[in-house]
């Protein structure tokens, strides 16, 4: 996520500085620090400006950096840049609740050996302990998981800011996010989703001039199961749920796949209600689902068999 060198520079960069000033603080060459600052600016950690011939460097006012500072200042004897660099922030992101080595490796997308290598120094300093086979953060350091989540949020924001100034992140995980914007984005990692994608299944749904994208570097195409979950994140009103019911009826979505996607997007209760509604032909109906007769009429209109 972020390197030890970048976190060391953040720790050293108090107030405005220059490349020469920061190089002196870090005891590194000007060329090294110049390249480091370029990488940090690309990740949204710092801003730069010109004053005469000097490049001025300012830290970002992101909440992640503010929280990082609070730990650095409170525990001056702990080398946080050394401990949190590399994969450790990814693992801390997943430690909002106790987790085993296997769970941390799967959730953080790293090898088990990387988990052991990252948590060992944290465990030696009493920041993490193991109980019942699962790692947990010590009470005084529970906030480190929030620090990791804020750094991930900063990374997501900076990725979308490269394409538009106006946006809202609706859902995010460690490496993916769902964003609403009015701007068309043509970049490989941004996948069109939401109302506009329903048209791909002959289910036209008005997008109201908004665009919705899933940012993911691993997904090649948004699946019907993910589209259903994205729609519920965007809007879980009666109209949206009715279109999700049509999508579930029209496409052969594997039930386990849609339930897994629902858990990932934290809409598992809504998706379970949709599946139960279809299984019982509307006899089991939560407050926002249409009456079965109304849904049958909508399905007939679009030629969807229910």
Short mmCIF file of C-alpha atoms in Angstrom, two decimals:
data_model
loop_
_atom_site.label_atom_id
_atom_site.label_comp_id
_atom_site.label_asym_id
_atom_site.label_seq_id
_atom_site.Cartn_x
_atom_site.Cartn_y
_atom_site.Cartn_z
CA UNK A 1 0.00 0.00 0.00
CA UNK A 2 2.65 2.52 1.10
CA UNK A 3 6.36 1.96 1.55
CA UNK A 4 8.50 2.41 4.64
CA UNK A 5 10.38 5.21 2.83
CA UNK A 6 7.14 7.09 2.14
CA UNK A 7 6.02 6.76 5.76
CA UNK A 8 9.48 7.87 6.98
CA UNK A 9 9.23 10.97 4.78
CA UNK A 10 5.75 11.71 6.16
CA UNK A 11 7.11 11.42 9.70
CA UNK A 12 10.01 13.76 8.88
CA UNK A 13 7.95 16.26 6.90
CA UNK A 14 6.57 18.67 9.48
CA UNK A 15 5.18 21.84 7.92
CA UNK A 16 6.44 23.15 4.58
CA UNK A 17 9.79 21.91 3.33
CA UNK A 18 11.90 21.66 0.20
CA UNK A 19 13.59 18.71 -1.48
CA UNK A 20 16.92 19.82 0.00
CA UNK A 21 15.42 20.25 3.46
CA UNK A 22 13.74 16.86 3.39
CA UNK A 23 16.90 15.22 2.01
CA UNK A 24 18.81 16.61 4.99
CA UNK A 25 16.14 15.37 7.43
CA UNK A 26 16.23 11.87 5.92
CA UNK A 27 20.01 11.89 5.36
CA UNK A 28 19.48 10.88 1.76
CA UNK A 29 20.54 12.37 -1.57
CA UNK A 30 18.51 15.12 -3.28
CA UNK A 31 17.90 12.91 -6.34
CA UNK A 32 16.57 10.08 -4.16
CA UNK A 33 14.24 12.42 -2.26
CA UNK A 34 13.12 14.12 -5.48
CA UNK A 35 11.99 10.75 -6.88
CA UNK A 36 10.43 9.84 -3.52
CA UNK A 37 8.41 13.08 -3.43
CA UNK A 38 7.18 12.43 -6.98
CA UNK A 39 5.90 8.99 -5.93
CA UNK A 40 4.31 10.43 -2.78
CA UNK A 41 2.54 13.14 -4.76
CA UNK A 42 1.22 10.51 -7.18
CA UNK A 43 -0.28 8.71 -4.18
CA UNK A 44 -1.85 11.83 -2.67
CA UNK A 45 0.46 11.92 0.37
CA UNK A 46 1.93 15.37 -0.40
CA UNK A 47 1.31 18.42 -2.57
CA UNK A 48 4.06 20.42 -4.25
CA UNK A 49 4.26 23.98 -5.57
CA UNK A 50 6.93 26.29 -6.95
CA UNK A 51 8.32 29.31 -5.10
CA UNK A 52 11.04 30.73 -7.32
CA UNK A 53 13.46 27.94 -8.16
CA UNK A 54 12.49 25.90 -5.10
CA UNK A 55 9.90 23.11 -5.06
CA UNK A 56 7.87 23.46 -1.86
CA UNK A 57 6.47 20.28 -0.31
CA UNK A 58 3.37 20.17 1.88
CA UNK A 59 1.74 17.16 3.45
CA UNK A 60 -1.78 16.24 2.39
CA UNK A 61 -4.48 17.07 4.95
CA UNK A 62 -5.95 13.57 4.57
CA UNK A 63 -7.41 12.00 7.73
CA UNK A 64 -5.13 8.98 7.25
CA UNK A 65 -2.06 11.15 7.79
CA UNK A 66 -3.65 12.90 10.77
CA UNK A 67 -4.35 9.53 12.41
CA UNK A 68 -0.86 8.26 11.53
CA UNK A 69 0.59 11.36 13.22
CA UNK A 70 -1.40 10.75 16.38
CA UNK A 71 0.26 7.35 16.85
CA UNK A 72 3.73 8.67 15.96
CA UNK A 73 3.41 11.49 18.48
CA UNK A 74 1.86 9.38 21.26
CA UNK A 75 4.33 6.48 21.00
CA UNK A 76 7.61 8.22 20.12
CA UNK A 77 9.62 5.09 20.96
CA UNK A 78 7.87 2.97 18.31
CA UNK A 79 9.25 3.09 14.71
CA UNK A 80 5.86 3.17 12.96
CA UNK A 81 7.23 3.73 9.41
CA UNK A 82 9.37 0.60 9.78
CA UNK A 83 6.48 -1.44 11.21
CA UNK A 84 3.66 -0.29 8.92
CA UNK A 85 5.35 -0.20 5.52
CA UNK A 86 4.82 -2.76 2.78
CA UNK A 87 2.06 -5.32 3.34
CA UNK A 88 1.47 -4.53 7.02
CA UNK A 89 -1.14 -1.81 6.36
CA UNK A 90 -3.00 -4.30 4.13
CA UNK A 91 -3.06 -6.82 6.99
CA UNK A 92 -4.08 -4.21 9.58
CA UNK A 93 -6.95 -3.21 7.26
CA UNK A 94 -8.33 -6.72 7.79
CA UNK A 95 -7.87 -6.71 11.57
CA UNK A 96 -11.02 -4.81 12.47
CA UNK A 97 -12.09 -8.13 13.93
CA UNK A 98 -9.99 -11.11 15.09
CA UNK A 99 -8.65 -13.21 12.23
CA UNK A 100 -6.44 -16.24 11.72
CA UNK A 101 -3.29 -16.23 9.57
CA UNK A 102 -5.19 -17.97 6.77
CA UNK A 103 -8.05 -15.45 6.92
CA UNK A 104 -5.64 -12.50 6.94
CA UNK A 105 -3.74 -13.94 3.96
CA UNK A 106 -6.97 -14.41 1.96
CA UNK A 107 -8.46 -11.03 2.86
CA UNK A 108 -5.25 -9.05 2.35
CA UNK A 109 -4.30 -10.94 -0.82
CA UNK A 110 -0.86 -11.92 0.44
CA UNK A 111 0.98 -15.17 1.20
CA UNK A 112 0.78 -16.67 4.69
CA UNK A 113 4.53 -16.13 5.09
CA UNK A 114 3.99 -12.41 4.47
CA UNK A 115 1.39 -12.33 7.24
CA UNK A 116 3.81 -14.00 9.66
CA UNK A 117 6.59 -11.61 8.63
CA UNK A 118 4.36 -8.54 9.10
CA UNK A 119 2.64 -9.42 12.38
CA UNK A 120 5.73 -10.78 14.16
CA UNK A 121 7.28 -7.35 14.99
CA UNK A 122 3.85 -6.02 16.02
CA UNK A 123 3.38 -9.01 18.30
CA UNK A 124 6.86 -8.55 19.80
CA UNK A 125 5.91 -4.97 20.76
CA UNK A 126 2.60 -6.02 22.29
CA UNK A 127 0.51 -4.27 19.64
CA UNK A 128 -1.03 -7.55 18.51
CA UNK A 129 -1.68 -10.74 20.44
CA UNK A 130 -2.96 -14.18 19.53
CA UNK A 131 -5.94 -15.78 21.23
CA UNK A 132 -7.87 -18.90 20.20
CA UNK A 133 -5.78 -19.12 17.03
CA UNK A 134 -6.70 -15.61 15.90
CA UNK A 135 -4.75 -12.36 15.92
CA UNK A 136 -6.29 -9.33 17.66
CA UNK A 137 -5.14 -5.76 18.12
CA UNK A 138 -4.31 -4.71 21.67
CA UNK A 139 -6.87 -2.19 22.98
CA UNK A 140 -4.37 0.71 22.81
CA UNK A 141 -3.66 -0.01 19.14
CA UNK A 142 -7.15 -0.84 17.82
CA UNK A 143 -7.04 2.46 15.93
CA UNK A 144 -4.29 1.12 13.65
CA UNK A 145 -6.93 -0.75 11.64
CA UNK A 146 -8.72 2.57 11.13
CA UNK A 147 -5.41 4.14 10.05
CA UNK A 148 -5.03 1.37 7.45
CA UNK A 149 -8.61 1.89 6.22
CA UNK A 150 -8.09 5.64 5.91
CA UNK A 151 -4.89 5.08 3.90
CA UNK A 152 -6.85 2.75 1.57
CA UNK A 153 -9.57 5.42 1.29
CA UNK A 154 -6.92 8.03 0.43
CA UNK A 155 -5.55 5.74 -2.27
CA UNK A 156 -9.05 5.26 -3.74
CA UNK A 157 -9.82 8.99 -3.68
CA UNK A 158 -6.58 9.81 -5.44
CA UNK A 159 -7.31 7.25 -8.17
CA UNK A 160 -10.71 8.78 -8.98
CA UNK A 161 -9.40 12.36 -8.65
CA UNK A 162 -7.17 11.67 -11.66
CA UNK A 163 -10.38 11.45 -13.74
CA UNK A 164 -12.93 13.82 -12.19
CA UNK A 165 -13.26 16.40 -9.43
CA UNK A 166 -16.89 15.59 -8.61
CA UNK A 167 -17.58 12.11 -7.25
CA UNK A 168 -18.95 10.13 -4.32
CA UNK A 169 -17.47 6.83 -3.18
CA UNK A 170 -20.46 4.64 -2.23
CA UNK A 171 -18.68 1.46 -1.16
CA UNK A 172 -15.05 0.41 -0.83
CA UNK A 173 -12.90 -2.51 0.16
CA UNK A 174 -9.12 -2.90 0.35
CA UNK A 175 -8.57 -2.86 -3.44
CA UNK A 176 -11.95 -1.97 -4.98
CA UNK A 177 -14.49 0.82 -4.77
CA UNK A 178 -17.88 1.79 -6.22
CA UNK A 179 -18.10 5.43 -7.25
CA UNK A 180 -20.81 7.77 -8.53
CA UNK A 181 -19.87 10.59 -10.89
CA UNK A 182 -21.25 12.61 -13.81
CA UNK A 183 -18.10 12.06 -15.86
CA UNK A 184 -17.48 9.29 -18.38
CA UNK A 185 -14.35 7.39 -17.40
CA UNK A 186 -12.56 5.35 -20.04
CA UNK A 187 -9.83 3.59 -18.15
CA UNK A 188 -9.37 -0.18 -17.97
CA UNK A 189 -9.72 -0.52 -14.20
CA UNK A 190 -13.02 1.44 -14.09
CA UNK A 191 -15.93 -0.87 -15.01
CA UNK A 192 -19.36 0.56 -15.83
CA UNK A 193 -22.05 -0.70 -13.45
CA UNK A 194 -25.34 0.46 -11.90
CA UNK A 195 -28.52 1.45 -13.80
CA UNK A 196 -26.78 1.91 -17.14
CA UNK A 197 -25.46 -1.66 -17.16
CA UNK A 198 -28.99 -3.09 -16.81
CA UNK A 199 -29.44 -2.22 -20.49
CA UNK A 200 -26.94 -4.96 -21.31
CA UNK A 201 -29.62 -7.43 -20.07
CA UNK A 202 -32.48 -5.72 -22.01
CA UNK A 203 -33.67 -4.14 -18.77
CA UNK A 204 -33.43 -0.39 -19.51
CA UNK A 205 -33.25 1.62 -16.31
CA UNK A 206 -32.89 5.41 -16.38
CA UNK A 207 -29.47 6.52 -15.09
CA UNK A 208 -30.44 10.19 -14.53
CA UNK A 209 -27.18 11.54 -15.96
CA UNK A 210 -25.15 9.81 -13.28
CA UNK A 211 -22.48 7.25 -13.99
CA UNK A 212 -21.46 4.44 -11.67
CA UNK A 213 -18.15 2.60 -11.88
CA UNK A 214 -16.53 -0.27 -10.04
CA UNK A 215 -12.79 0.28 -9.72
CA UNK A 216 -11.02 -3.07 -9.75
CA UNK A 217 -7.71 -4.19 -11.23
CA UNK A 218 -8.70 -7.87 -11.09
CA UNK A 219 -12.31 -7.88 -12.37
CA UNK A 220 -12.64 -8.14 -16.17
CA UNK A 221 -16.38 -7.50 -16.30
CA UNK A 222 -19.09 -6.79 -13.72
CA UNK A 223 -21.11 -10.00 -13.25
CA UNK A 224 -24.92 -10.03 -12.85
CA UNK A 225 -24.44 -10.98 -9.17
CA UNK A 226 -22.20 -7.96 -8.58
CA UNK A 227 -24.51 -5.69 -10.60
CA UNK A 228 -27.44 -6.67 -8.39
CA UNK A 229 -25.42 -5.86 -5.26
CA UNK A 230 -24.12 -2.58 -6.70
CA UNK A 231 -27.70 -1.53 -7.50
CA UNK A 232 -28.74 -2.21 -3.90
CA UNK A 233 -25.79 -0.16 -2.62
CA UNK A 234 -26.73 2.70 -4.98
CA UNK A 235 -30.44 2.65 -4.15
CA UNK A 236 -32.46 -0.03 -2.35
CA UNK A 237 -35.88 1.51 -3.05
CA UNK A 238 -38.83 -0.45 -4.50
CA UNK A 239 -37.97 0.37 -8.13
CA UNK A 240 -34.33 -0.73 -7.79
CA UNK A 241 -35.29 -3.92 -5.98
CA UNK A 242 -37.85 -4.72 -8.70
CA UNK A 243 -35.13 -4.46 -11.38
CA UNK A 244 -32.85 -6.64 -9.29
CA UNK A 245 -35.65 -9.22 -9.15
CA UNK A 246 -35.92 -9.07 -12.95
CA UNK A 247 -32.14 -9.49 -13.26
CA UNK A 248 -32.13 -12.46 -10.89
CA UNK A 249 -35.01 -14.03 -12.86
CA UNK A 250 -33.57 -13.28 -16.32
CA UNK A 251 -30.01 -14.48 -15.74
CA UNK A 252 -28.81 -17.80 -14.43
CA UNK A 253 -27.05 -16.39 -11.39
CA UNK A 254 -25.53 -19.00 -9.13
CA UNK A 255 -27.18 -18.58 -5.72
CA UNK A 256 -23.91 -19.02 -3.81
CA UNK A 257 -22.23 -16.45 -6.07
CA UNK A 258 -24.86 -13.79 -5.42
CA UNK A 259 -24.89 -14.47 -1.67
CA UNK A 260 -21.09 -14.23 -1.57
CA UNK A 261 -21.19 -10.93 -3.49
CA UNK A 262 -23.92 -9.68 -1.14
CA UNK A 263 -21.80 -10.40 1.92
CA UNK A 264 -18.84 -8.60 0.32
CA UNK A 265 -20.97 -5.51 -0.39
CA UNK A 266 -22.82 -5.72 2.96
CA UNK A 267 -26.25 -6.12 1.35
CA UNK A 268 -26.72 -9.76 2.37
CA UNK A 269 -30.05 -9.14 4.13
CA UNK A 270 -31.55 -7.38 1.08
CA UNK A 271 -30.35 -10.12 -1.31
CA UNK A 272 -31.67 -12.89 0.95
CA UNK A 273 -35.05 -11.13 0.96
CA UNK A 274 -35.04 -10.97 -2.86
CA UNK A 275 -34.24 -14.66 -3.21
CA UNK A 276 -36.90 -15.64 -0.67
CA UNK A 277 -39.42 -13.42 -2.45
CA UNK A 278 -38.78 -15.24 -5.73
CA UNK A 279 -38.76 -18.68 -4.09
CA UNK A 280 -42.17 -18.05 -2.46
CA UNK A 281 -43.64 -16.13 -5.44
CA UNK A 282 -44.10 -13.05 -3.32
CA UNK A 283 -45.65 -14.72 -0.27
CA UNK A 284 -42.60 -13.67 1.77
CA UNK A 285 -42.34 -9.94 1.08
CA UNK A 286 -40.39 -7.28 2.98
CA UNK A 287 -41.65 -3.69 3.16
CA UNK A 288 -39.94 -2.35 0.01
CA UNK A 289 -40.67 -5.23 -2.35
CA UNK A 290 -43.62 -4.90 -4.77
CA UNK A 291 -46.77 -6.97 -4.52
CA UNK A 292 -46.36 -10.17 -6.60
CA UNK A 293 -49.08 -9.09 -9.05
CA UNK A 294 -47.25 -5.81 -9.71
CA UNK A 295 -43.96 -7.62 -10.22
CA UNK A 296 -45.60 -10.13 -12.60
CA UNK A 297 -46.91 -7.23 -14.70
CA UNK A 298 -43.41 -5.66 -14.80
CA UNK A 299 -41.86 -9.01 -15.75
CA UNK A 300 -44.43 -9.51 -18.55
CA UNK A 301 -43.62 -6.01 -19.86
CA UNK A 302 -39.95 -6.99 -20.27
CA UNK A 303 -40.64 -10.55 -21.36
CA UNK A 304 -39.02 -12.05 -18.27
CA UNK A 305 -40.38 -15.41 -17.14
CA UNK A 306 -41.07 -15.64 -13.39
#
